[in-house]
């Protein structure tokens, strides 16, 4: 019985979901500011690079088209929103990776593939680590404790270490090729934002967790996944 209660507590902490209205708001804010303004605009800015543009435009365009579903009918597509938002986090982190690479190659005019390969390794390592961290926080009851306003002694240091490690790695890469303080500040800012968007990629895992535990969600929120008109009758 105790194990069942602990399992339910863990599951419910992960299924503490936002409303469809909040989901729609997230898309507008994160797309217009975090993705388009901070990510896509620098890709389009001077000096323009066709290679970076092609690398960015296809995933960004597909993501914007996909987002229309959750702006127009956020209630109906509430379930798949979590898969979408996870993919968004992955793509947004990738766009920041491209922006950093553009700064290195088009502004600092570096040559060779070393910086690009190193950047890819950092990018993949960050995504893997954030998803590992998410699963660890879930099953160690960290999320449950936070929602119950119990402090966690391990969450802050581990999360800070993940973010700091990625920022330092990008900063070292910058100073290998340049001592520009301005570029270093920009790359630090992009690296910090990359840690946040990389965490959003964990929503892919949450989506599959939702599918696996849909009966539990229905007990807590019977209206979950239904169109807005049908929710009034529940």
mmCIF file of C-alpha atoms in Angstrom:
data_model
loop_
_atom_site.group_PDB
_atom_site.id
_atom_site.type_symbol
_atom_site.label_atom_id
_atom_site.label_comp_id
_atom_site.label_asym_id
_atom_site.label_seq_id
_atom_site.Cartn_x
_atom_site.Cartn_y
_atom_site.Cartn_z
ATOM 1 C CA UNK A 1 0.000 0.000 0.000
ATOM 2 C CA UNK A 2 2.801 2.381 0.904
ATOM 3 C CA UNK A 3 4.541 1.757 -2.428
ATOM 4 C CA UNK A 4 1.280 2.437 -4.261
ATOM 5 C CA UNK A 5 0.809 5.704 -2.399
ATOM 6 C CA UNK A 6 4.360 6.762 -3.223
ATOM 7 C CA UNK A 7 3.866 5.851 -6.885
ATOM 8 C CA UNK A 8 0.613 7.829 -7.012
ATOM 9 C CA UNK A 9 2.317 10.782 -5.347
ATOM 10 C CA UNK A 10 5.115 10.725 -7.908
ATOM 11 C CA UNK A 11 2.712 10.395 -10.828
ATOM 12 C CA UNK A 12 0.416 13.165 -9.628
ATOM 13 C CA UNK A 13 3.369 15.527 -9.189
ATOM 14 C CA UNK A 14 4.230 14.983 -12.857
ATOM 15 C CA UNK A 15 0.620 15.273 -13.960
ATOM 16 C CA UNK A 16 0.091 18.651 -12.329
ATOM 17 C CA UNK A 17 -0.659 20.186 -15.716
ATOM 18 C CA UNK A 18 -1.448 23.681 -16.911
ATOM 19 C CA UNK A 19 -4.784 24.692 -18.390
ATOM 20 C CA UNK A 20 -5.220 24.883 -22.191
ATOM 21 C CA UNK A 21 -5.547 28.655 -21.859
ATOM 22 C CA UNK A 22 -2.135 28.791 -20.188
ATOM 23 C CA UNK A 23 -0.734 26.516 -22.894
ATOM 24 C CA UNK A 24 -1.891 28.947 -25.572
ATOM 25 C CA UNK A 25 -0.304 31.851 -23.710
ATOM 26 C CA UNK A 26 2.963 29.958 -23.443
ATOM 27 C CA UNK A 27 3.103 29.479 -27.203
ATOM 28 C CA UNK A 28 2.600 33.168 -27.923
ATOM 29 C CA UNK A 29 5.233 34.309 -25.411
ATOM 30 C CA UNK A 30 7.848 31.644 -26.080
ATOM 31 C CA UNK A 31 7.505 31.837 -29.864
ATOM 32 C CA UNK A 32 7.489 35.600 -30.298
ATOM 33 C CA UNK A 33 10.205 36.390 -27.750
ATOM 34 C CA UNK A 34 12.291 33.327 -26.900
ATOM 35 C CA UNK A 35 12.352 31.715 -30.358
ATOM 36 C CA UNK A 36 11.699 34.372 -32.999
ATOM 37 C CA UNK A 37 13.156 37.520 -31.441
ATOM 38 C CA UNK A 38 16.180 36.013 -29.669
ATOM 39 C CA UNK A 39 16.790 33.019 -31.932
ATOM 40 C CA UNK A 40 15.510 33.464 -35.487
ATOM 41 C CA UNK A 41 16.171 37.205 -35.845
ATOM 42 C CA UNK A 42 19.963 36.858 -35.276
ATOM 43 C CA UNK A 43 20.013 34.094 -37.904
ATOM 44 C CA UNK A 44 18.482 36.545 -40.395
ATOM 45 C CA UNK A 45 20.631 39.487 -39.281
ATOM 46 C CA UNK A 46 23.787 40.808 -40.929
ATOM 47 C CA UNK A 47 26.040 39.192 -41.950
ATOM 48 C CA UNK A 48 23.484 36.927 -43.562
ATOM 49 C CA UNK A 49 24.507 33.296 -44.010
ATOM 50 C CA UNK A 50 22.550 31.093 -46.395
ATOM 51 C CA UNK A 51 23.868 27.938 -44.704
ATOM 52 C CA UNK A 52 22.671 28.955 -41.247
ATOM 53 C CA UNK A 53 19.369 30.168 -42.699
ATOM 54 C CA UNK A 54 18.675 26.810 -44.378
ATOM 55 C CA UNK A 55 19.691 24.926 -41.224
ATOM 56 C CA UNK A 56 17.197 26.967 -39.177
ATOM 57 C CA UNK A 57 14.244 27.707 -41.444
ATOM 58 C CA UNK A 58 12.882 24.186 -42.015
ATOM 59 C CA UNK A 59 12.457 23.136 -38.345
ATOM 60 C CA UNK A 60 11.289 26.645 -37.375
ATOM 61 C CA UNK A 61 8.699 26.787 -40.176
ATOM 62 C CA UNK A 62 7.363 23.320 -39.327
ATOM 63 C CA UNK A 63 7.146 24.272 -35.657
ATOM 64 C CA UNK A 64 5.183 27.458 -36.420
ATOM 65 C CA UNK A 65 2.718 25.554 -38.582
ATOM 66 C CA UNK A 66 2.292 22.935 -35.857
ATOM 67 C CA UNK A 67 1.737 25.673 -33.254
ATOM 68 C CA UNK A 68 -1.403 26.900 -35.033
ATOM 69 C CA UNK A 69 -3.325 23.895 -33.658
ATOM 70 C CA UNK A 70 -2.675 24.939 -30.057
ATOM 71 C CA UNK A 71 -3.520 28.583 -30.634
ATOM 72 C CA UNK A 72 -6.784 27.845 -32.480
ATOM 73 C CA UNK A 73 -7.965 24.792 -30.478
ATOM 74 C CA UNK A 74 -5.884 24.460 -27.280
ATOM 75 C CA UNK A 75 -8.603 22.457 -25.505
ATOM 76 C CA UNK A 76 -9.064 19.872 -28.214
ATOM 77 C CA UNK A 77 -5.321 19.271 -28.597
ATOM 78 C CA UNK A 78 -4.432 19.543 -24.932
ATOM 79 C CA UNK A 79 -2.861 16.090 -24.815
ATOM 80 C CA UNK A 80 -0.486 16.465 -27.755
ATOM 81 C CA UNK A 81 0.543 19.938 -26.598
ATOM 82 C CA UNK A 82 3.132 18.335 -24.309
ATOM 83 C CA UNK A 83 4.776 16.533 -27.209
ATOM 84 C CA UNK A 84 4.722 19.754 -29.194
ATOM 85 C CA UNK A 85 6.236 21.810 -26.368
ATOM 86 C CA UNK A 86 8.987 19.245 -25.874
ATOM 87 C CA UNK A 87 9.864 19.409 -29.574
ATOM 88 C CA UNK A 88 9.744 23.192 -29.317
ATOM 89 C CA UNK A 89 12.312 23.079 -26.495
ATOM 90 C CA UNK A 90 14.566 20.859 -28.574
ATOM 91 C CA UNK A 91 14.330 23.071 -31.670
ATOM 92 C CA UNK A 92 14.717 26.321 -29.721
ATOM 93 C CA UNK A 93 17.908 24.997 -28.108
ATOM 94 C CA UNK A 94 19.127 23.965 -31.571
ATOM 95 C CA UNK A 95 18.444 27.479 -32.917
ATOM 96 C CA UNK A 96 20.498 28.994 -30.096
ATOM 97 C CA UNK A 97 23.277 26.565 -30.993
ATOM 98 C CA UNK A 98 23.147 27.883 -34.569
ATOM 99 C CA UNK A 99 23.220 31.508 -33.382
ATOM 100 C CA UNK A 100 26.329 30.816 -31.297
ATOM 101 C CA UNK A 101 27.930 29.075 -34.265
ATOM 102 C CA UNK A 102 27.088 32.039 -36.512
ATOM 103 C CA UNK A 103 28.757 34.384 -34.036
ATOM 104 C CA UNK A 104 31.883 32.244 -34.124
ATOM 105 C CA UNK A 105 32.052 31.681 -37.883
ATOM 106 C CA UNK A 106 30.545 34.850 -39.360
ATOM 107 C CA UNK A 107 31.638 37.447 -36.801
ATOM 108 C CA UNK A 108 34.958 36.006 -35.644
ATOM 109 C CA UNK A 109 35.603 34.449 -39.057
ATOM 110 C CA UNK A 110 37.077 31.261 -37.619
ATOM 111 C CA UNK A 111 38.000 28.405 -39.928
ATOM 112 C CA UNK A 112 37.683 24.640 -39.698
ATOM 113 C CA UNK A 113 35.100 22.328 -38.194
ATOM 114 C CA UNK A 114 36.471 22.023 -34.648
ATOM 115 C CA UNK A 115 34.197 24.688 -33.144
ATOM 116 C CA UNK A 116 31.153 23.266 -34.935
ATOM 117 C CA UNK A 117 31.791 19.685 -33.786
ATOM 118 C CA UNK A 118 32.510 20.854 -30.224
ATOM 119 C CA UNK A 119 29.291 22.880 -30.240
ATOM 120 C CA UNK A 120 27.269 19.865 -31.380
ATOM 121 C CA UNK A 121 28.757 17.776 -28.566
ATOM 122 C CA UNK A 122 27.835 20.474 -26.020
ATOM 123 C CA UNK A 123 24.310 20.699 -27.477
ATOM 124 C CA UNK A 124 23.663 16.942 -27.381
ATOM 125 C CA UNK A 125 25.205 16.608 -23.908
ATOM 126 C CA UNK A 126 22.973 19.391 -22.571
ATOM 127 C CA UNK A 127 19.783 17.807 -23.948
ATOM 128 C CA UNK A 128 20.701 14.363 -22.594
ATOM 129 C CA UNK A 129 21.674 15.721 -19.179
ATOM 130 C CA UNK A 130 18.514 17.813 -18.750
ATOM 131 C CA UNK A 131 16.321 14.837 -19.627
ATOM 132 C CA UNK A 132 18.260 12.597 -17.234
ATOM 133 C CA UNK A 133 17.887 15.262 -14.557
ATOM 134 C CA UNK A 134 14.144 15.461 -15.173
ATOM 135 C CA UNK A 135 13.673 11.709 -14.670
ATOM 136 C CA UNK A 136 15.839 11.779 -11.557
ATOM 137 C CA UNK A 137 13.807 14.632 -10.063
ATOM 138 C CA UNK A 138 10.593 12.791 -10.863
ATOM 139 C CA UNK A 139 11.414 9.462 -9.223
ATOM 140 C CA UNK A 140 13.355 10.961 -6.310
ATOM 141 C CA UNK A 141 10.094 12.793 -5.418
ATOM 142 C CA UNK A 142 11.771 16.168 -5.901
ATOM 143 C CA UNK A 143 8.858 17.473 -7.964
ATOM 144 C CA UNK A 144 6.379 16.198 -5.394
ATOM 145 C CA UNK A 145 8.301 17.853 -2.551
ATOM 146 C CA UNK A 146 8.498 21.147 -4.428
ATOM 147 C CA UNK A 147 4.753 21.146 -5.092
ATOM 148 C CA UNK A 148 4.149 20.453 -1.420
ATOM 149 C CA UNK A 149 6.534 23.315 -0.617
ATOM 150 C CA UNK A 150 9.127 21.031 0.890
ATOM 151 C CA UNK A 151 12.644 22.198 0.196
ATOM 152 C CA UNK A 152 15.052 20.112 -1.835
ATOM 153 C CA UNK A 153 18.723 20.269 -0.862
ATOM 154 C CA UNK A 154 19.955 18.568 -4.006
ATOM 155 C CA UNK A 155 17.926 20.160 -6.793
ATOM 156 C CA UNK A 156 19.481 23.638 -6.823
ATOM 157 C CA UNK A 157 23.162 22.546 -6.872
ATOM 158 C CA UNK A 158 22.616 19.919 -9.575
ATOM 159 C CA UNK A 159 20.583 22.259 -11.783
ATOM 160 C CA UNK A 160 23.074 25.080 -11.261
ATOM 161 C CA UNK A 161 25.945 22.751 -12.134
ATOM 162 C CA UNK A 162 24.246 21.735 -15.380
ATOM 163 C CA UNK A 163 23.678 25.346 -16.408
ATOM 164 C CA UNK A 164 27.076 26.573 -15.267
ATOM 165 C CA UNK A 165 28.872 23.732 -17.016
ATOM 166 C CA UNK A 166 27.256 24.519 -20.364
ATOM 167 C CA UNK A 167 27.875 28.266 -19.999
ATOM 168 C CA UNK A 168 31.548 27.750 -19.103
ATOM 169 C CA UNK A 169 32.024 25.329 -21.995
ATOM 170 C CA UNK A 170 30.632 27.851 -24.491
ATOM 171 C CA UNK A 171 32.639 30.651 -22.912
ATOM 172 C CA UNK A 172 35.881 28.684 -23.168
ATOM 173 C CA UNK A 173 35.096 27.949 -26.809
ATOM 174 C CA UNK A 174 34.644 31.684 -27.422
ATOM 175 C CA UNK A 175 37.913 32.732 -25.816
ATOM 176 C CA UNK A 176 39.839 30.090 -27.744
ATOM 177 C CA UNK A 177 39.104 32.135 -30.868
ATOM 178 C CA UNK A 178 38.576 35.636 -29.479
ATOM 179 C CA UNK A 179 38.857 37.823 -26.398
ATOM 180 C CA UNK A 180 35.802 39.868 -27.343
ATOM 181 C CA UNK A 181 33.915 40.737 -24.149
ATOM 182 C CA UNK A 182 30.823 41.723 -26.149
ATOM 183 C CA UNK A 183 30.607 38.355 -27.876
ATOM 184 C CA UNK A 184 31.320 36.566 -24.605
ATOM 185 C CA UNK A 185 28.357 38.328 -22.923
ATOM 186 C CA UNK A 186 26.036 37.449 -25.827
ATOM 187 C CA UNK A 187 27.142 33.811 -25.773
ATOM 188 C CA UNK A 188 26.718 33.633 -21.976
ATOM 189 C CA UNK A 189 23.147 34.942 -22.339
ATOM 190 C CA UNK A 190 22.349 32.483 -25.140
ATOM 191 C CA UNK A 191 23.880 29.612 -23.149
ATOM 192 C CA UNK A 192 21.760 30.412 -20.100
ATOM 193 C CA UNK A 193 18.635 30.532 -22.268
ATOM 194 C CA UNK A 194 19.715 27.244 -23.869
ATOM 195 C CA UNK A 195 19.663 25.564 -20.460
ATOM 196 C CA UNK A 196 16.057 26.716 -19.985
ATOM 197 C CA UNK A 197 14.882 25.648 -23.446
ATOM 198 C CA UNK A 198 16.737 22.335 -23.086
ATOM 199 C CA UNK A 199 14.667 21.683 -19.970
ATOM 200 C CA UNK A 200 11.526 22.245 -22.048
ATOM 201 C CA UNK A 201 12.571 19.242 -24.161
ATOM 202 C CA UNK A 202 11.710 17.073 -21.133
ATOM 203 C CA UNK A 203 8.046 17.595 -22.013
ATOM 204 C CA UNK A 204 8.504 14.851 -24.611
ATOM 205 C CA UNK A 205 8.983 12.410 -21.744
ATOM 206 C CA UNK A 206 6.006 13.969 -19.940
ATOM 207 C CA UNK A 207 3.824 13.409 -23.008
ATOM 208 C CA UNK A 208 4.505 9.674 -23.048
ATOM 209 C CA UNK A 209 4.043 9.595 -19.275
ATOM 210 C CA UNK A 210 0.611 11.181 -19.790
ATOM 211 C CA UNK A 211 -0.342 8.540 -22.349
ATOM 212 C CA UNK A 212 0.700 5.817 -19.924
ATOM 213 C CA UNK A 213 -1.217 7.323 -16.999
ATOM 214 C CA UNK A 214 -4.249 8.767 -18.743
ATOM 215 C CA UNK A 215 -6.698 6.979 -16.436
ATOM 216 C CA UNK A 216 -5.148 8.729 -13.452
ATOM 217 C CA UNK A 217 -5.440 12.101 -15.191
ATOM 218 C CA UNK A 218 -9.124 11.493 -15.909
ATOM 219 C CA UNK A 219 -9.746 10.903 -12.215
ATOM 220 C CA UNK A 220 -8.188 14.239 -11.327
ATOM 221 C CA UNK A 221 -9.253 16.177 -14.425
ATOM 222 C CA UNK A 222 -12.159 14.429 -16.229
ATOM 223 C CA UNK A 223 -12.216 17.161 -18.883
ATOM 224 C CA UNK A 224 -8.622 16.580 -19.965
ATOM 225 C CA UNK A 225 -8.225 16.442 -23.750
ATOM 226 C CA UNK A 226 -11.847 17.285 -24.531
ATOM 227 C CA UNK A 227 -12.999 20.167 -26.777
ATOM 228 C CA UNK A 228 -14.092 23.284 -24.901
ATOM 229 C CA UNK A 229 -17.816 22.787 -25.632
ATOM 230 C CA UNK A 230 -17.841 19.300 -24.116
ATOM 231 C CA UNK A 231 -16.160 20.480 -20.921
ATOM 232 C CA UNK A 232 -19.175 22.504 -19.879
ATOM 233 C CA UNK A 233 -21.189 19.320 -19.457
ATOM 234 C CA UNK A 234 -18.747 17.690 -17.006
#
